[in-house]
Amino acid sequence: MFAFKKPSKTDYAQLLKNMYHSKINKQLTHWNDSMCNSQKTEKNLILLIFCLIISLLFAVGDLTLIGSRNYTSR
């Protein structure tokens, strides 16, 4: 009825090679995605810290200006 061809050793080797490469590609894709996400998070964190430092500098500058006006007005 049905004639099945017995797989040869090269067929098994090719199958194992394909499975191995697909597993490596999946792992590399996963690592690449996680690296991109962590780099985005790191950039956002750096930007947030930079903005906080700038706003603190402006706040300190405003306080010193207010203090100097009060001091000179006396």
PDB file of N, CA, C, O and CB in Angstrom:
ATOM      1  N   MET A   1       0.818  -1.198   0.000  1.00  0.00           N
ATOM      2  CA  MET A   1       0.000   0.000   0.000  1.00  0.00           C
ATOM      3  C   MET A   1       0.858   1.256   0.000  1.00  0.00           C
ATOM      4  O   MET A   1       0.956   1.961  -1.004  1.00  0.00           O
ATOM      5  CB  MET A   1      -0.929   0.001   1.198  1.00  0.00           C
ATOM      6  N   PHE A   2       1.472   1.518   1.138  1.00  0.00           N
ATOM      7  CA  PHE A   2       2.330   2.701   1.236  1.00  0.00           C
ATOM      8  C   PHE A   2       3.776   2.260   1.288  1.00  0.00           C
ATOM      9  O   PHE A   2       4.141   1.320   1.994  1.00  0.00           O
ATOM     10  CB  PHE A   2       1.973   3.555   2.480  1.00  0.00           C
ATOM     11  N   ALA A   3       4.579   2.958   0.531  1.00  0.00           N
ATOM     12  CA  ALA A   3       6.002   2.637   0.538  1.00  0.00           C
ATOM     13  C   ALA A   3       6.728   3.775   1.241  1.00  0.00           C
ATOM     14  O   ALA A   3       6.763   4.900   0.743  1.00  0.00           O
ATOM     15  CB  ALA A   3       6.554   2.419  -0.917  1.00  0.00           C
ATOM     16  N   PHE A   4       7.297   3.483   2.378  1.00  0.00           N
ATOM     17  CA  PHE A   4       8.062   4.485   3.110  1.00  0.00           C
ATOM     18  C   PHE A   4       9.538   4.266   2.855  1.00  0.00           C
ATOM     19  O   PHE A   4      10.035   3.140   2.897  1.00  0.00           O
ATOM     20  CB  PHE A   4       7.755   4.429   4.624  1.00  0.00           C
ATOM     21  N   LYS A   5      10.212   5.338   2.595  1.00  0.00           N
ATOM     22  CA  LYS A   5      11.656   5.259   2.407  1.00  0.00           C
ATOM     23  C   LYS A   5      12.312   5.360   3.781  1.00  0.00           C
ATOM     24  O   LYS A   5      12.023   6.277   4.549  1.00  0.00           O
ATOM     25  CB  LYS A   5      12.173   6.387   1.443  1.00  0.00           C
ATOM     26  N   LYS A   6      13.173   4.435   4.075  1.00  0.00           N
ATOM     27  CA  LYS A   6      13.876   4.469   5.354  1.00  0.00           C
ATOM     28  C   LYS A   6      14.859   5.634   5.339  1.00  0.00           C
ATOM     29  O   LYS A   6      15.662   5.753   4.413  1.00  0.00           O
ATOM     30  CB  LYS A   6      14.612   3.120   5.630  1.00  0.00           C
ATOM     31  N   PRO A   7      14.806   6.502   6.364  1.00  0.00           N
ATOM     32  CA  PRO A   7      15.725   7.650   6.365  1.00  0.00           C
ATOM     33  C   PRO A   7      17.174   7.189   6.482  1.00  0.00           C
ATOM     34  O   PRO A   7      17.508   6.253   7.209  1.00  0.00           O
ATOM     35  CB  PRO A   7      15.384   8.613   7.518  1.00  0.00           C
ATOM     36  N   SER A   8      17.998   7.880   5.745  1.00  0.00           N
ATOM     37  CA  SER A   8      19.417   7.543   5.809  1.00  0.00           C
ATOM     38  C   SER A   8      20.083   8.327   6.939  1.00  0.00           C
ATOM     39  O   SER A   8      19.462   9.193   7.555  1.00  0.00           O
ATOM     40  CB  SER A   8      20.115   7.837   4.456  1.00  0.00           C
ATOM     41  N   LYS A   9      21.341   8.018   7.200  1.00  0.00           N
ATOM     42  CA  LYS A   9      22.076   8.730   8.246  1.00  0.00           C
ATOM     43  C   LYS A   9      22.224  10.205   7.905  1.00  0.00           C
ATOM     44  O   LYS A   9      22.212  11.051   8.799  1.00  0.00           O
ATOM     45  CB  LYS A   9      23.454   8.101   8.455  1.00  0.00           C
ATOM     46  N   THR A  10      22.362  10.522   6.633  1.00  0.00           N
ATOM     47  CA  THR A  10      22.489  11.936   6.245  1.00  0.00           C
ATOM     48  C   THR A  10      21.189  12.685   6.483  1.00  0.00           C
ATOM     49  O   THR A  10      21.200  13.868   6.820  1.00  0.00           O
ATOM     50  CB  THR A  10      22.899  12.058   4.769  1.00  0.00           C
ATOM     51  N   ASP A  11      20.046  11.979   6.304  1.00  0.00           N
ATOM     52  CA  ASP A  11      18.762  12.625   6.597  1.00  0.00           C
ATOM     53  C   ASP A  11      18.650  12.967   8.082  1.00  0.00           C
ATOM     54  O   ASP A  11      18.211  14.059   8.443  1.00  0.00           O
ATOM     55  CB  ASP A  11      17.592  11.714   6.174  1.00  0.00           C
ATOM     56  N   TYR A  12      19.050  12.028   8.937  1.00  0.00           N
ATOM     57  CA  TYR A  12      19.048  12.285  10.370  1.00  0.00           C
ATOM     58  C   TYR A  12      20.007  13.429  10.727  1.00  0.00           C
ATOM     59  O   TYR A  12      19.688  14.300  11.536  1.00  0.00           O
ATOM     60  CB  TYR A  12      19.430  11.012  11.137  1.00  0.00           C
ATOM     61  N   ALA A  13      21.168  13.402  10.111  1.00  0.00           N
ATOM     62  CA  ALA A  13      22.155  14.450  10.388  1.00  0.00           C
ATOM     63  C   ALA A  13      21.622  15.819   9.960  1.00  0.00           C
ATOM     64  O   ALA A  13      21.800  16.810  10.667  1.00  0.00           O
ATOM     65  CB  ALA A  13      23.486  14.145   9.664  1.00  0.00           C
ATOM     66  N   GLN A  14      20.968  15.864   8.798  1.00  0.00           N
ATOM     67  CA  GLN A  14      20.407  17.129   8.312  1.00  0.00           C
ATOM     68  C   GLN A  14      19.288  17.613   9.236  1.00  0.00           C
ATOM     69  O   GLN A  14      19.173  18.806   9.516  1.00  0.00           O
ATOM     70  CB  GLN A  14      19.874  16.967   6.869  1.00  0.00           C
ATOM     71  N   LEU A  15      18.472  16.678   9.702  1.00  0.00           N
ATOM     72  CA  LEU A  15      17.387  17.035  10.616  1.00  0.00           C
ATOM     73  C   LEU A  15      17.943  17.604  11.923  1.00  0.00           C
ATOM     74  O   LEU A  15      17.475  18.633  12.408  1.00  0.00           O
ATOM     75  CB  LEU A  15      16.500  15.807  10.904  1.00  0.00           C
ATOM     76  N   LEU A  16      18.944  16.926  12.486  1.00  0.00           N
ATOM     77  CA  LEU A  16      19.566  17.417  13.719  1.00  0.00           C
ATOM     78  C   LEU A  16      20.225  18.775  13.508  1.00  0.00           C
ATOM     79  O   LEU A  16      20.143  19.651  14.369  1.00  0.00           O
ATOM     80  CB  LEU A  16      20.598  16.411  14.230  1.00  0.00           C
ATOM     81  N   LYS A  17      20.873  18.944  12.370  1.00  0.00           N
ATOM     82  CA  LYS A  17      21.521  20.221  12.070  1.00  0.00           C
ATOM     83  C   LYS A  17      20.491  21.341  11.981  1.00  0.00           C
ATOM     84  O   LYS A  17      20.713  22.429  12.514  1.00  0.00           O
ATOM     85  CB  LYS A  17      22.316  20.126  10.756  1.00  0.00           C
ATOM     86  N   ASN A  18      19.367  21.086  11.314  1.00  0.00           N
ATOM     87  CA  ASN A  18      18.312  22.098  11.194  1.00  0.00           C
ATOM     88  C   ASN A  18      17.714  22.445  12.552  1.00  0.00           C
ATOM     89  O   ASN A  18      17.468  23.614  12.848  1.00  0.00           O
ATOM     90  CB  ASN A  18      17.211  21.608  10.253  1.00  0.00           C
ATOM     91  N   MET A  19      17.481  21.415  13.385  1.00  0.00           N
ATOM     92  CA  MET A  19      16.936  21.670  14.724  1.00  0.00           C
ATOM     93  C   MET A  19      17.909  22.499  15.556  1.00  0.00           C
ATOM     94  O   MET A  19      17.503  23.420  16.265  1.00  0.00           O
ATOM     95  CB  MET A  19      16.623  20.344  15.444  1.00  0.00           C
ATOM     96  N   TYR A  20      19.187  22.169  15.464  1.00  0.00           N
ATOM     97  CA  TYR A  20      20.212  22.884  16.220  1.00  0.00           C
ATOM     98  C   TYR A  20      20.279  24.350  15.799  1.00  0.00           C
ATOM     99  O   TYR A  20      20.329  25.247  16.640  1.00  0.00           O
ATOM    100  CB  TYR A  20      21.580  22.216  16.030  1.00  0.00           C
ATOM    101  N   HIS A  21      20.280  24.582  14.475  1.00  0.00           N
ATOM    102  CA  HIS A  21      20.365  25.967  13.988  1.00  0.00           C
ATOM    103  C   HIS A  21      19.112  26.766  14.332  1.00  0.00           C
ATOM    104  O   HIS A  21      19.206  27.951  14.649  1.00  0.00           O
ATOM    105  CB  HIS A  21      20.587  25.983  12.473  1.00  0.00           C
ATOM    106  N   SER A  22      17.944  26.134  14.274  1.00  0.00           N
ATOM    107  CA  SER A  22      16.729  26.877  14.616  1.00  0.00           C
ATOM    108  C   SER A  22      16.729  27.230  16.108  1.00  0.00           C
ATOM    109  O   SER A  22      16.267  28.303  16.496  1.00  0.00           O
ATOM    110  CB  SER A  22      15.465  26.052  14.254  1.00  0.00           C
ATOM    111  N   LYS A  23      17.252  26.315  16.943  1.00  0.00           N
ATOM    112  CA  LYS A  23      17.322  26.602  18.378  1.00  0.00           C
ATOM    113  C   LYS A  23      18.292  27.749  18.644  1.00  0.00           C
ATOM    114  O   LYS A  23      18.001  28.624  19.460  1.00  0.00           O
ATOM    115  CB  LYS A  23      17.752  25.345  19.164  1.00  0.00           C
ATOM    116  N   ILE A  24      19.440  27.757  17.969  1.00  0.00           N
ATOM    117  CA  ILE A  24      20.414  28.840  18.133  1.00  0.00           C
ATOM    118  C   ILE A  24      19.812  30.165  17.665  1.00  0.00           C
ATOM    119  O   ILE A  24      19.985  31.192  18.323  1.00  0.00           O
ATOM    120  CB  ILE A  24      21.714  28.531  17.348  1.00  0.00           C
ATOM    121  N   ASN A  25      19.108  30.146  16.534  1.00  0.00           N
ATOM    122  CA  ASN A  25      18.510  31.384  16.027  1.00  0.00           C
ATOM    123  C   ASN A  25      17.460  31.928  16.980  1.00  0.00           C
ATOM    124  O   ASN A  25      17.370  33.139  17.179  1.00  0.00           O
ATOM    125  CB  ASN A  25      17.889  31.151  14.656  1.00  0.00           C
ATOM    126  N   LYS A  26      16.657  31.034  17.577  1.00  0.00           N
ATOM    127  CA  LYS A  26      15.652  31.485  18.548  1.00  0.00           C
ATOM    128  C   LYS A  26      16.321  32.116  19.762  1.00  0.00           C
ATOM    129  O   LYS A  26      15.880  33.153  20.257  1.00  0.00           O
ATOM    130  CB  LYS A  26      14.757  30.310  18.988  1.00  0.00           C
ATOM    131  N   GLN A  27      17.404  31.473  20.244  1.00  0.00           N
ATOM    132  CA  GLN A  27      18.096  32.001  21.422  1.00  0.00           C
ATOM    133  C   GLN A  27      18.733  33.352  21.119  1.00  0.00           C
ATOM    134  O   GLN A  27      18.677  34.267  21.941  1.00  0.00           O
ATOM    135  CB  GLN A  27      19.164  31.012  21.907  1.00  0.00           C
ATOM    136  N   LEU A  28      19.344  33.478  19.934  1.00  0.00           N
ATOM    137  CA  LEU A  28      19.965  34.756  19.560  1.00  0.00           C
ATOM    138  C   LEU A  28      18.923  35.855  19.426  1.00  0.00           C
ATOM    139  O   LEU A  28      19.156  36.995  19.826  1.00  0.00           O
ATOM    140  CB  LEU A  28      20.741  34.614  18.245  1.00  0.00           C
ATOM    141  N   THR A  29      17.771  35.505  18.861  1.00  0.00           N
ATOM    142  CA  THR A  29      16.698  36.490  18.732  1.00  0.00           C
ATOM    143  C   THR A  29      16.219  36.931  20.112  1.00  0.00           C
ATOM    144  O   THR A  29      15.976  38.115  20.345  1.00  0.00           O
ATOM    145  CB  THR A  29      15.522  35.911  17.915  1.00  0.00           C
ATOM    146  N   HIS A  30      16.087  35.977  21.016  1.00  0.00           N
ATOM    147  CA  HIS A  30      15.654  36.304  22.386  1.00  0.00           C
ATOM    148  C   HIS A  30      16.664  37.224  23.062  1.00  0.00           C
ATOM    149  O   HIS A  30      16.286  38.216  23.685  1.00  0.00           O
ATOM    150  CB  HIS A  30      15.468  35.015  23.225  1.00  0.00           C
ATOM    151  N   TRP A  31      17.955  36.892  22.938  1.00  0.00           N
ATOM    152  CA  TRP A  31      18.995  37.729  23.540  1.00  0.00           C
ATOM    153  C   TRP A  31      18.991  39.124  22.927  1.00  0.00           C
ATOM    154  O   TRP A  31      19.138  40.119  23.636  1.00  0.00           O
ATOM    155  CB  TRP A  31      20.377  37.080  23.367  1.00  0.00           C
ATOM    156  N   ASN A  32      18.823  39.194  21.613  1.00  0.00           N
ATOM    157  CA  ASN A  32      18.823  40.486  20.933  1.00  0.00           C
ATOM    158  C   ASN A  32      17.653  41.338  21.412  1.00  0.00           C
ATOM    159  O   ASN A  32      17.820  42.528  21.679  1.00  0.00           O
ATOM    160  CB  ASN A  32      18.757  40.295  19.406  1.00  0.00           C
ATOM    161  N   ASP A  33      16.465  40.736  21.522  1.00  0.00           N
ATOM    162  CA  ASP A  33      15.297  41.476  21.997  1.00  0.00           C
ATOM    163  C   ASP A  33      15.491  41.966  23.424  1.00  0.00           C
ATOM    164  O   ASP A  33      15.164  43.109  23.743  1.00  0.00           O
ATOM    165  CB  ASP A  33      14.050  40.608  21.912  1.00  0.00           C
ATOM    166  N   SER A  34      16.023  41.100  24.283  1.00  0.00           N
ATOM    167  CA  SER A  34      16.212  41.518  25.672  1.00  0.00           C
ATOM    168  C   SER A  34      17.284  42.594  25.787  1.00  0.00           C
ATOM    169  O   SER A  34      17.172  43.486  26.629  1.00  0.00           O
ATOM    170  CB  SER A  34      16.582  40.318  26.542  1.00  0.00           C
ATOM    171  N   MET A  35      18.324  42.526  24.954  1.00  0.00           N
ATOM    172  CA  MET A  35      19.360  43.567  24.967  1.00  0.00           C
ATOM    173  C   MET A  35      18.780  44.899  24.521  1.00  0.00           C
ATOM    174  O   MET A  35      19.081  45.935  25.114  1.00  0.00           O
ATOM    175  CB  MET A  35      20.542  43.174  24.059  1.00  0.00           C
ATOM    176  N   CYS A  36      17.949  44.883  23.481  1.00  0.00           N
ATOM    177  CA  CYS A  36      17.342  46.136  23.007  1.00  0.00           C
ATOM    178  C   CYS A  36      16.457  46.741  24.084  1.00  0.00           C
ATOM    179  O   CYS A  36      16.480  47.954  24.295  1.00  0.00           O
ATOM    180  CB  CYS A  36      16.522  45.897  21.723  1.00  0.00           C
ATOM    181  N   ASN A  37      15.682  45.914  24.764  1.00  0.00           N
ATOM    182  CA  ASN A  37      14.809  46.431  25.815  1.00  0.00           C
ATOM    183  C   ASN A  37      15.610  47.014  26.967  1.00  0.00           C
ATOM    184  O   ASN A  37      15.239  48.053  27.512  1.00  0.00           O
ATOM    185  CB  ASN A  37      13.891  45.333  26.327  1.00  0.00           C
ATOM    186  N   SER A  38      16.705  46.360  27.348  1.00  0.00           N
ATOM    187  CA  SER A  38      17.494  46.890  28.459  1.00  0.00           C
ATOM    188  C   SER A  38      18.209  48.174  28.059  1.00  0.00           C
ATOM    189  O   SER A  38      18.392  49.062  28.891  1.00  0.00           O
ATOM    190  CB  SER A  38      18.511  45.851  28.937  1.00  0.00           C
ATOM    191  N   GLN A  39      18.620  48.285  26.778  1.00  0.00           N
ATOM    192  CA  GLN A  39      19.258  49.524  26.335  1.00  0.00           C
ATOM    193  C   GLN A  39      18.262  50.667  26.322  1.00  0.00           C
ATOM    194  O   GLN A  39      18.622  51.797  26.653  1.00  0.00           O
ATOM    195  CB  GLN A  39      19.872  49.347  24.946  1.00  0.00           C
ATOM    196  N   LYS A  40      17.007  50.400  25.945  1.00  0.00           N
ATOM    197  CA  LYS A  40      15.984  51.446  25.974  1.00  0.00           C
ATOM    198  C   LYS A  40      15.740  51.902  27.409  1.00  0.00           C
ATOM    199  O   LYS A  40      15.628  53.098  27.678  1.00  0.00           O
ATOM    200  CB  LYS A  40      14.668  50.941  25.338  1.00  0.00           C
ATOM    201  N   THR A  41      15.660  50.944  28.322  1.00  0.00           N
ATOM    202  CA  THR A  41      15.439  51.276  29.733  1.00  0.00           C
ATOM    203  C   THR A  41      16.603  52.091  30.274  1.00  0.00           C
ATOM    204  O   THR A  41      16.411  53.058  31.011  1.00  0.00           O
ATOM    205  CB  THR A  41      15.249  49.997  30.573  1.00  0.00           C
ATOM    206  N   GLU A  42      17.819  51.686  29.898  1.00  0.00           N
ATOM    207  CA  GLU A  42      19.007  52.406  30.365  1.00  0.00           C
ATOM    208  C   GLU A  42      19.018  53.830  29.820  1.00  0.00           C
ATOM    209  O   GLU A  42      19.351  54.760  30.553  1.00  0.00           O
ATOM    210  CB  GLU A  42      20.292  51.664  29.945  1.00  0.00           C
ATOM    211  N   LYS A  43      18.663  54.021  28.558  1.00  0.00           N
ATOM    212  CA  LYS A  43      18.633  55.365  27.978  1.00  0.00           C
ATOM    213  C   LYS A  43      17.577  56.220  28.662  1.00  0.00           C
ATOM    214  O   LYS A  43      17.812  57.397  28.937  1.00  0.00           O
ATOM    215  CB  LYS A  43      18.362  55.296  26.466  1.00  0.00           C
ATOM    216  N   ASN A  44      16.406  55.632  28.940  1.00  0.00           N
ATOM    217  CA  ASN A  44      15.355  56.382  29.625  1.00  0.00           C
ATOM    218  C   ASN A  44      15.782  56.782  31.025  1.00  0.00           C
ATOM    219  O   ASN A  44      15.484  57.885  31.481  1.00  0.00           O
ATOM    220  CB  ASN A  44      14.076  55.564  29.689  1.00  0.00           C
ATOM    221  N   LEU A  45      16.481  55.882  31.705  1.00  0.00           N
ATOM    222  CA  LEU A  45      16.952  56.186  33.057  1.00  0.00           C
ATOM    223  C   LEU A  45      17.981  57.310  33.035  1.00  0.00           C
ATOM    224  O   LEU A  45      17.937  58.203  33.881  1.00  0.00           O
ATOM    225  CB  LEU A  45      17.553  54.935  33.709  1.00  0.00           C
ATOM    226  N   ILE A  46      18.900  57.278  32.085  1.00  0.00           N
ATOM    227  CA  ILE A  46      19.910  58.330  31.962  1.00  0.00           C
ATOM    228  C   ILE A  46      19.237  59.666  31.663  1.00  0.00           C
ATOM    229  O   ILE A  46      19.616  60.690  32.233  1.00  0.00           O
ATOM    230  CB  ILE A  46      20.936  57.982  30.856  1.00  0.00           C
ATOM    231  N   LEU A  47      18.250  59.667  30.781  1.00  0.00           N
ATOM    232  CA  LEU A  47      17.529  60.891  30.445  1.00  0.00           C
ATOM    233  C   LEU A  47      16.791  61.436  31.664  1.00  0.00           C
ATOM    234  O   LEU A  47      16.785  62.645  31.896  1.00  0.00           O
ATOM    235  CB  LEU A  47      16.541  60.636  29.297  1.00  0.00           C
ATOM    236  N   LEU A  48      16.174  60.559  32.440  1.00  0.00           N
ATOM    237  CA  LEU A  48      15.467  60.986  33.645  1.00  0.00           C
ATOM    238  C   LEU A  48      16.421  61.615  34.653  1.00  0.00           C
ATOM    239  O   LEU A  48      16.119  62.663  35.223  1.00  0.00           O
ATOM    240  CB  LEU A  48      14.740  59.803  34.282  1.00  0.00           C
ATOM    241  N   ILE A  49      17.561  60.985  34.872  1.00  0.00           N
ATOM    242  CA  ILE A  49      18.549  61.525  35.818  1.00  0.00           C
ATOM    243  C   ILE A  49      19.064  62.876  35.327  1.00  0.00           C
ATOM    244  O   ILE A  49      19.232  63.798  36.124  1.00  0.00           O
ATOM    245  CB  ILE A  49      19.730  60.535  36.005  1.00  0.00           C
ATOM    246  N   PHE A  50      19.316  63.002  34.033  1.00  0.00           N
ATOM    247  CA  PHE A  50      19.789  64.262  33.461  1.00  0.00           C
ATOM    248  C   PHE A  50      18.757  65.367  33.687  1.00  0.00           C
ATOM    249  O   PHE A  50      19.111  66.479  34.079  1.00  0.00           O
ATOM    250  CB  PHE A  50      20.083  64.099  31.951  1.00  0.00           C
ATOM    251  N   CYS A  51      17.488  65.064  33.440  1.00  0.00           N
ATOM    252  CA  CYS A  51      16.437  66.074  33.637  1.00  0.00           C
ATOM    253  C   CYS A  51      16.308  66.469  35.112  1.00  0.00           C
ATOM    254  O   CYS A  51      16.074  67.636  35.427  1.00  0.00           O
ATOM    255  CB  CYS A  51      15.086  65.546  33.117  1.00  0.00           C
ATOM    256  N   LEU A  52      16.461  65.497  36.009  1.00  0.00           N
ATOM    257  CA  LEU A  52      16.402  65.818  37.434  1.00  0.00           C
ATOM    258  C   LEU A  52      17.551  66.728  37.854  1.00  0.00           C
ATOM    259  O   LEU A  52      17.360  67.659  38.637  1.00  0.00           O
ATOM    260  CB  LEU A  52      16.425  64.540  38.264  1.00  0.00           C
ATOM    261  N   ILE A  53      18.739  66.458  37.333  1.00  0.00           N
ATOM    262  CA  ILE A  53      19.895  67.297  37.669  1.00  0.00           C
ATOM    263  C   ILE A  53      19.684  68.718  37.155  1.00  0.00           C
ATOM    264  O   ILE A  53      19.954  69.680  37.874  1.00  0.00           O
ATOM    265  CB  ILE A  53      21.195  66.701  37.079  1.00  0.00           C
ATOM    266  N   ILE A  54      19.206  68.860  35.922  1.00  0.00           N
ATOM    267  CA  ILE A  54      18.956  70.199  35.357  1.00  0.00           C
ATOM    268  C   ILE A  54      17.901  70.937  36.182  1.00  0.00           C
ATOM    269  O   ILE A  54      18.066  72.119  36.483  1.00  0.00           O
ATOM    270  CB  ILE A  54      18.498  70.093  33.874  1.00  0.00           C
ATOM    271  N   SER A  55      16.816  70.246  36.548  1.00  0.00           N
ATOM    272  CA  SER A  55      15.768  70.928  37.329  1.00  0.00           C
ATOM    273  C   SER A  55      16.274  71.311  38.721  1.00  0.00           C
ATOM    274  O   SER A  55      15.891  72.354  39.250  1.00  0.00           O
ATOM    275  CB  SER A  55      14.519  70.029  37.454  1.00  0.00           C
ATOM    276  N   LEU A  56      17.129  70.478  39.317  1.00  0.00           N
ATOM    277  CA  LEU A  56      17.715  70.847  40.613  1.00  0.00           C
ATOM    278  C   LEU A  56      18.618  72.062  40.487  1.00  0.00           C
ATOM    279  O   LEU A  56      18.627  72.927  41.363  1.00  0.00           O
ATOM    280  CB  LEU A  56      18.505  69.675  41.195  1.00  0.00           C
ATOM    281  N   LEU A  57      19.378  72.128  39.398  1.00  0.00           N
ATOM    282  CA  LEU A  57      20.235  73.298  39.191  1.00  0.00           C
ATOM    283  C   LEU A  57      19.410  74.575  39.062  1.00  0.00           C
ATOM    284  O   LEU A  57      19.770  75.610  39.623  1.00  0.00           O
ATOM    285  CB  LEU A  57      21.102  73.109  37.942  1.00  0.00           C
ATOM    286  N   PHE A  58      18.300  74.500  38.322  1.00  0.00           N
ATOM    287  CA  PHE A  58      17.438  75.681  38.198  1.00  0.00           C
ATOM    288  C   PHE A  58      16.810  76.047  39.537  1.00  0.00           C
ATOM    289  O   PHE A  58      16.689  77.227  39.863  1.00  0.00           O
ATOM    290  CB  PHE A  58      16.340  75.435  37.154  1.00  0.00           C
ATOM    291  N   ALA A  59      16.407  75.035  40.319  1.00  0.00           N
ATOM    292  CA  ALA A  59      15.796  75.304  41.623  1.00  0.00           C
ATOM    293  C   ALA A  59      16.808  75.972  42.550  1.00  0.00           C
ATOM    294  O   ALA A  59      16.464  76.926  43.247  1.00  0.00           O
ATOM    295  CB  ALA A  59      15.264  73.998  42.258  1.00  0.00           C
ATOM    296  N   VAL A  60      18.035  75.493  42.571  1.00  0.00           N
ATOM    297  CA  VAL A  60      19.076  76.093  43.408  1.00  0.00           C
ATOM    298  C   VAL A  60      19.384  77.505  42.922  1.00  0.00           C
ATOM    299  O   VAL A  60      19.604  78.409  43.727  1.00  0.00           O
ATOM    300  CB  VAL A  60      20.361  75.224  43.398  1.00  0.00           C
ATOM    301  N   GLY A  61      19.399  77.692  41.614  1.00  0.00           N
ATOM    302  CA  GLY A  61      19.642  79.026  41.059  1.00  0.00           C
ATOM    303  C   GLY A  61      18.558  80.009  41.461  1.00  0.00           C
ATOM    304  O   GLY A  61      18.847  81.155  41.804  1.00  0.00           O
ATOM    305  N   ASP A  62      17.295  79.556  41.418  1.00  0.00           N
ATOM    306  CA  ASP A  62      16.188  80.427  41.829  1.00  0.00           C
ATOM    307  C   ASP A  62      16.285  80.766  43.308  1.00  0.00           C
ATOM    308  O   ASP A  62      16.025  81.905  43.698  1.00  0.00           O
ATOM    309  CB  ASP A  62      14.837  79.761  41.530  1.00  0.00           C
ATOM    310  N   LEU A  63      16.652  79.803  44.131  1.00  0.00           N
ATOM    311  CA  LEU A  63      16.756  80.067  45.571  1.00  0.00           C
ATOM    312  C   LEU A  63      17.877  81.050  45.860  1.00  0.00           C
ATOM    313  O   LEU A  63      17.728  81.906  46.733  1.00  0.00           O
ATOM    314  CB  LEU A  63      16.991  78.763  46.345  1.00  0.00           C
ATOM    315  N   THR A  64      18.989  80.952  45.153  1.00  0.00           N
ATOM    316  CA  THR A  64      20.079  81.885  45.412  1.00  0.00           C
ATOM    317  C   THR A  64      19.709  83.281  44.927  1.00  0.00           C
ATOM    318  O   THR A  64      20.108  84.274  45.535  1.00  0.00           O
ATOM    319  CB  THR A  64      21.372  81.408  44.733  1.00  0.00           C
ATOM    320  N   LEU A  65      18.944  83.364  43.830  1.00  0.00           N
ATOM    321  CA  LEU A  65      18.515  84.688  43.364  1.00  0.00           C
ATOM    322  C   LEU A  65      17.549  85.326  44.360  1.00  0.00           C
ATOM    323  O   LEU A  65      17.632  86.520  44.649  1.00  0.00           O
ATOM    324  CB  LEU A  65      17.852  84.583  41.974  1.00  0.00           C
ATOM    325  N   ILE A  66      16.628  84.507  44.881  1.00  0.00           N
ATOM    326  CA  ILE A  66      15.680  85.038  45.864  1.00  0.00           C
ATOM    327  C   ILE A  66      16.434  85.487  47.115  1.00  0.00           C
ATOM    328  O   ILE A  66      16.153  86.550  47.668  1.00  0.00           O
ATOM    329  CB  ILE A  66      14.604  83.974  46.229  1.00  0.00           C
ATOM    330  N   GLY A  67      17.383  84.680  47.552  1.00  0.00           N
ATOM    331  CA  GLY A  67      18.160  85.033  48.740  1.00  0.00           C
ATOM    332  C   GLY A  67      18.982  86.290  48.522  1.00  0.00           C
ATOM    333  O   GLY A  67      19.095  87.113  49.431  1.00  0.00           O
ATOM    334  N   SER A  68      19.553  86.457  47.349  1.00  0.00           N
ATOM    335  CA  SER A  68      20.373  87.644  47.108  1.00  0.00           C
ATOM    336  C   SER A  68      19.504  88.883  46.992  1.00  0.00           C
ATOM    337  O   SER A  68      19.940  89.964  47.387  1.00  0.00           O
ATOM    338  CB  SER A  68      21.215  87.470  45.841  1.00  0.00           C
ATOM    339  N   ARG A  69      18.280  88.767  46.460  1.00  0.00           N
ATOM    340  CA  ARG A  69      17.392  89.929  46.393  1.00  0.00           C
ATOM    341  C   ARG A  69      16.991  90.379  47.798  1.00  0.00           C
ATOM    342  O   ARG A  69      16.973  91.571  48.106  1.00  0.00           O
ATOM    343  CB  ARG A  69      16.135  89.602  45.557  1.00  0.00           C
ATOM    344  N   ASN A  70      16.676  89.407  48.632  1.00  0.00           N
ATOM    345  CA  ASN A  70      16.295  89.753  50.008  1.00  0.00           C
ATOM    346  C   ASN A  70      17.473  90.371  50.752  1.00  0.00           C
ATOM    347  O   ASN A  70      17.296  91.293  51.548  1.00  0.00           O
ATOM    348  CB  ASN A  70      15.786  88.506  50.761  1.00  0.00           C
ATOM    349  N   TYR A  71      18.650  89.872  50.498  1.00  0.00           N
ATOM    350  CA  TYR A  71      19.820  90.372  51.196  1.00  0.00           C
ATOM    351  C   TYR A  71      20.159  91.793  50.744  1.00  0.00           C
ATOM    352  O   TYR A  71      20.520  92.638  51.563  1.00  0.00           O
ATOM    353  CB  TYR A  71      21.012  89.441  50.967  1.00  0.00           C
ATOM    354  N   THR A  72      20.041  92.057  49.432  1.00  0.00           N
ATOM    355  CA  THR A  72      20.390  93.395  48.937  1.00  0.00           C
ATOM    356  C   THR A  72      19.290  94.402  49.234  1.00  0.00           C
ATOM    357  O   THR A  72      19.563  95.599  49.323  1.00  0.00           O
ATOM    358  CB  THR A  72      20.661  93.353  47.433  1.00  0.00           C
ATOM    359  N   SER A  73      18.039  93.936  49.391  1.00  0.00           N
ATOM    360  CA  SER A  73      16.965  94.897  49.644  1.00  0.00           C
ATOM    361  C   SER A  73      16.996  95.415  51.070  1.00  0.00           C
ATOM    362  O   SER A  73      16.383  96.443  51.358  1.00  0.00           O
ATOM    363  CB  SER A  73      15.616  94.265  49.357  1.00  0.00           C
ATOM    364  N   ARG A  74      17.690  94.735  51.968  1.00  0.00           N
ATOM    365  CA  ARG A  74      17.730  95.198  53.356  1.00  0.00           C
ATOM    366  C   ARG A  74      18.630  96.345  53.523  1.00  0.00           C
ATOM    367  O   ARG A  74      18.778  96.857  54.632  1.00  0.00           O
ATOM    368  CB  ARG A  74      18.150  94.116  54.270  1.00  0.00           C
TER     369      ARG A  74
END
